Coordinates of C-alpha atoms in Angstrom, one line a residue:
M1 CA 143.8 154.8 93.6
K2 CA 141.5 156.5 90.8
S3 CA 138.4 154.9 92.0
K4 CA 139.6 155.9 96.0
F5 CA 140.0 159.5 95.0
S6 CA 136.9 159.8 92.5
N7 CA 134.7 158.3 95.7
V8 CA 136.2 160.6 98.5
V9 CA 135.5 163.8 96.2
W10 CA 132.0 162.6 95.4
G11 CA 131.7 161.9 98.9
I12 CA 132.8 165.5 100.2
I13 CA 130.3 166.7 97.7
F14 CA 127.2 164.9 98.9
I15 CA 128.4 165.6 102.3
A16 CA 128.6 169.4 101.9
L17 CA 125.3 169.5 100.1
G18 CA 123.6 167.7 103.1
A19 CA 125.1 170.1 105.6
F20 CA 123.9 173.0 103.6
Y21 CA 120.1 171.8 103.3
A22 CA 120.3 171.1 107.0
G23 CA 121.5 174.8 107.9
N24 CA 118.5 176.0 105.6
I25 CA 116.1 174.0 108.0
F26 CA 117.9 175.6 111.1
N27 CA 117.7 179.2 109.5
L28 CA 121.6 179.2 109.7
W29 CA 122.0 180.5 106.0
S30 CA 120.3 180.4 102.7
F31 CA 121.4 178.1 100.1
N32 CA 119.9 176.9 96.7
L33 CA 121.9 174.5 94.9
F34 CA 119.3 174.6 92.0
F35 CA 121.1 178.3 90.5
N36 CA 120.8 178.3 86.8
G37 CA 123.0 176.0 85.0
W38 CA 123.4 174.1 88.1
W39 CA 123.4 170.6 86.2
T40 CA 126.4 171.5 84.1
L41 CA 128.4 170.8 87.3
F42 CA 127.8 167.2 86.4
I43 CA 129.9 167.5 83.3
I44 CA 132.7 170.4 85.0
I45 CA 133.1 168.2 88.2
P46 CA 134.0 165.0 86.6
C47 CA 136.2 166.3 84.0
L48 CA 138.4 168.2 86.7
I49 CA 138.3 165.2 88.8
G50 CA 139.5 163.3 85.2
I51 CA 142.3 165.7 84.7
I52 CA 143.6 165.5 88.4
E53 CA 143.8 161.7 88.3
N54 CA 144.7 161.0 84.8
G55 CA 146.3 164.2 83.8
L56 CA 145.6 166.1 80.3
S57 CA 143.6 164.1 77.9
T58 CA 141.5 165.4 74.9
G59 CA 138.0 164.2 76.1
N60 CA 138.4 165.7 79.9
I61 CA 139.6 169.1 78.3
V62 CA 136.9 169.3 75.8
G63 CA 134.2 168.2 78.2
L64 CA 135.3 171.0 81.1
I65 CA 135.2 173.3 78.1
I66 CA 131.8 172.7 77.2
G67 CA 130.4 172.4 80.8
I68 CA 132.4 176.1 81.2
L69 CA 130.6 177.6 78.1
L70 CA 127.1 176.0 79.3
L71 CA 127.4 177.4 82.7
L72 CA 128.2 180.7 81.3
S73 CA 125.4 180.5 78.8
S74 CA 122.8 179.6 81.7
Q75 CA 123.6 182.5 83.6
D76 CA 123.3 184.6 80.9
I77 CA 126.9 185.9 80.9
I78 CA 127.5 184.9 76.9
N79 CA 124.7 183.8 74.8
T80 CA 124.2 180.8 72.7
R81 CA 125.1 182.5 69.2
M82 CA 128.6 183.7 71.1
I83 CA 129.1 180.0 72.1
T84 CA 128.5 179.0 68.4
R85 CA 131.0 181.5 67.4
L86 CA 133.6 180.0 70.0
I87 CA 133.6 177.0 68.4
F88 CA 136.4 177.6 65.8
P89 CA 138.7 179.5 68.5
V90 CA 138.2 176.6 71.1
I91 CA 138.7 174.0 68.4
L92 CA 142.2 175.9 67.7
I93 CA 143.1 176.1 71.3
L94 CA 142.8 172.6 71.8
I95 CA 144.8 171.7 68.8
G96 CA 147.6 173.9 70.2
I97 CA 146.9 172.4 73.6
K98 CA 147.4 168.8 72.2
I99 CA 150.7 169.7 70.3
V100 CA 152.5 171.3 73.2
F101 CA 151.5 168.8 75.6
R102 CA 151.6 165.5 73.2
D103 CA 153.4 163.6 75.5
N104 CA 151.5 164.1 78.4
F105 CA 148.2 162.8 76.4
C106 CA 149.6 159.5 76.0
K107 CA 152.3 159.0 78.7
N108 CA 149.3 159.5 81.2
S109 CA 147.5 156.5 80.0
S110 CA 150.7 154.2 81.5
K111 CA 149.8 155.6 85.1
Y112 CA 147.8 152.3 86.1
I113 CA 150.2 149.7 84.5
N114 CA 154.1 149.9 84.5
R115 CA 154.5 150.2 81.0
N116 CA 155.8 152.8 78.9
V117 CA 153.3 154.0 75.9
N118 CA 154.5 154.7 72.4
V119 CA 153.7 158.6 72.2
D120 CA 154.0 158.1 67.9
K121 CA 151.6 155.0 68.0
C122 CA 149.0 156.5 70.6
L123 CA 145.9 156.5 68.7
E124 CA 142.8 159.0 69.0
Y125 CA 139.2 158.6 67.9
T126 CA 136.4 161.3 68.5
S127 CA 133.0 161.6 67.7
I128 CA 131.2 164.6 68.3
F129 CA 127.3 164.7 66.5
T130 CA 128.1 162.0 64.4
N131 CA 128.4 158.4 64.6
Q132 CA 131.6 156.4 63.7
K133 CA 132.8 152.7 63.0
E134 CA 136.5 152.1 63.1
I135 CA 137.8 148.9 62.2
Y136 CA 141.7 148.5 63.5
P137 CA 143.5 146.5 61.0
N138 CA 146.0 143.2 61.6
L139 CA 148.7 145.3 63.3
A140 CA 150.1 145.9 66.7
F141 CA 147.6 148.1 69.0
D142 CA 149.1 150.0 71.6
G143 CA 146.4 152.0 73.3
A144 CA 144.1 154.7 72.1
N145 CA 142.0 158.0 73.7
V146 CA 138.2 157.5 72.5
M147 CA 135.9 160.1 72.9
A148 CA 132.2 160.6 71.9
I149 CA 130.2 163.7 72.6
F150 CA 126.6 163.6 71.3
G151 CA 127.8 160.8 69.3
K152 CA 128.5 157.1 68.8
I153 CA 131.9 155.5 68.4
E154 CA 132.4 151.7 67.5
L155 CA 135.7 150.5 67.9
N156 CA 136.6 147.2 66.2
L157 CA 139.7 145.7 67.7
L158 CA 138.8 141.9 66.9
N159 CA 141.9 141.6 64.6
A160 CA 144.7 143.8 66.6
I161 CA 147.5 142.4 67.7
I162 CA 147.7 143.0 71.4
S163 CA 150.8 141.2 73.0
E164 CA 151.0 143.0 76.0
D165 CA 148.8 145.4 78.6
I166 CA 147.5 148.2 77.1
V167 CA 145.4 151.1 78.4
I168 CA 142.2 152.8 76.3
N169 CA 140.9 156.2 77.9
S170 CA 137.6 156.8 77.2
T171 CA 135.2 159.7 77.6
S172 CA 131.4 159.8 76.7
I173 CA 129.5 162.7 77.2
C174 CA 125.9 162.4 76.0
G175 CA 127.2 159.8 73.7
K176 CA 128.1 155.9 73.2
I177 CA 131.2 153.7 73.2
D178 CA 131.7 150.3 71.7
I179 CA 135.0 148.7 72.2
M180 CA 135.1 145.1 70.4
V181 CA 138.1 143.2 71.8
P182 CA 140.1 139.8 70.8
R183 CA 139.0 136.8 72.6
N184 CA 142.6 136.2 73.7
V185 CA 142.8 139.1 76.3
N186 CA 141.4 140.4 79.8
V187 CA 139.5 143.3 80.1
K188 CA 139.4 145.5 83.3
I189 CA 137.4 148.6 83.4
S190 CA 137.7 151.7 86.0
S191 CA 135.1 153.9 85.4
T192 CA 133.4 157.1 86.7
P193 CA 130.0 157.4 85.8
I194 CA 127.7 160.2 86.1
F195 CA 123.9 159.4 84.9
G196 CA 125.7 156.7 82.9
G197 CA 127.7 153.6 83.1
A198 CA 130.2 151.3 81.8
T199 CA 129.8 147.6 81.2
N200 CA 132.1 144.9 80.1
K201 CA 130.3 142.6 78.1
A202 CA 133.7 140.7 76.9
R203 CA 134.4 137.0 77.3
S204 CA 136.5 136.7 80.2
C205 CA 139.9 134.8 78.9
I206 CA 140.8 131.5 80.7
N207 CA 144.8 132.0 80.2
T208 CA 145.9 134.6 83.7
N209 CA 148.8 134.9 81.5
S210 CA 147.2 137.3 78.6
P211 CA 147.5 140.7 78.3
T212 CA 145.0 142.7 79.7
I213 CA 143.0 146.0 77.9
Y214 CA 142.8 148.4 81.1
I215 CA 140.0 150.7 80.1
N216 CA 139.6 154.0 82.2
A217 CA 136.2 155.3 81.0
T218 CA 134.4 158.7 82.1
C219 CA 130.5 158.3 81.2
I220 CA 128.4 161.9 81.7
F221 CA 124.9 161.0 80.7
G222 CA 126.6 158.4 78.5
G223 CA 128.1 154.8 78.5
L224 CA 130.6 152.7 77.4
D225 CA 130.7 148.8 76.5
S226 CA 133.4 146.3 76.0
I227 CA 131.9 143.4 73.7

């Protein structure tokens, strides 16, 4: 359902663009896609789709805010200096949203498989303009939200204990995410790539009864690899 909805939205967008340009040729109207900051739509639209499909998530909210701020800056509504000054209040707002809607950030992860997610054990990994290497210990792993913005995250789950199906929500905006998975699990990726992509390089598990890691990946000028 997630992939179908995304395909419908993007299909409608391209049909509309084609119709607008055809109207230009027949002098029905004047349409110019390449307004100041047009490229920010490739950040804003996927994040909006992600929120509609999956509910609130840290990656989609941060991406949406960044996209809107960049669009406003391109339109000279706010300047770059103001964006820098807005970083701290935006962080405070995001912390507040995450506290208020804490249950939604993790419970929405169970949308694509029939299981409940333990909110208290839902992990968050975020890299903004940094490189991170996270090695999960030999403990039960119940899923996570992973986000890389102009940075890289390497999440090592080789020693993690995964006894049932889990979900990992990932967002990479001009960044890279590598997830190293155990050999005794299956991996399935559902991705929304915008000038980026997600690749499943993990070795397939022979036992069909093994647990599955479901990875929901949003890649905007970035990528995700499961290894």
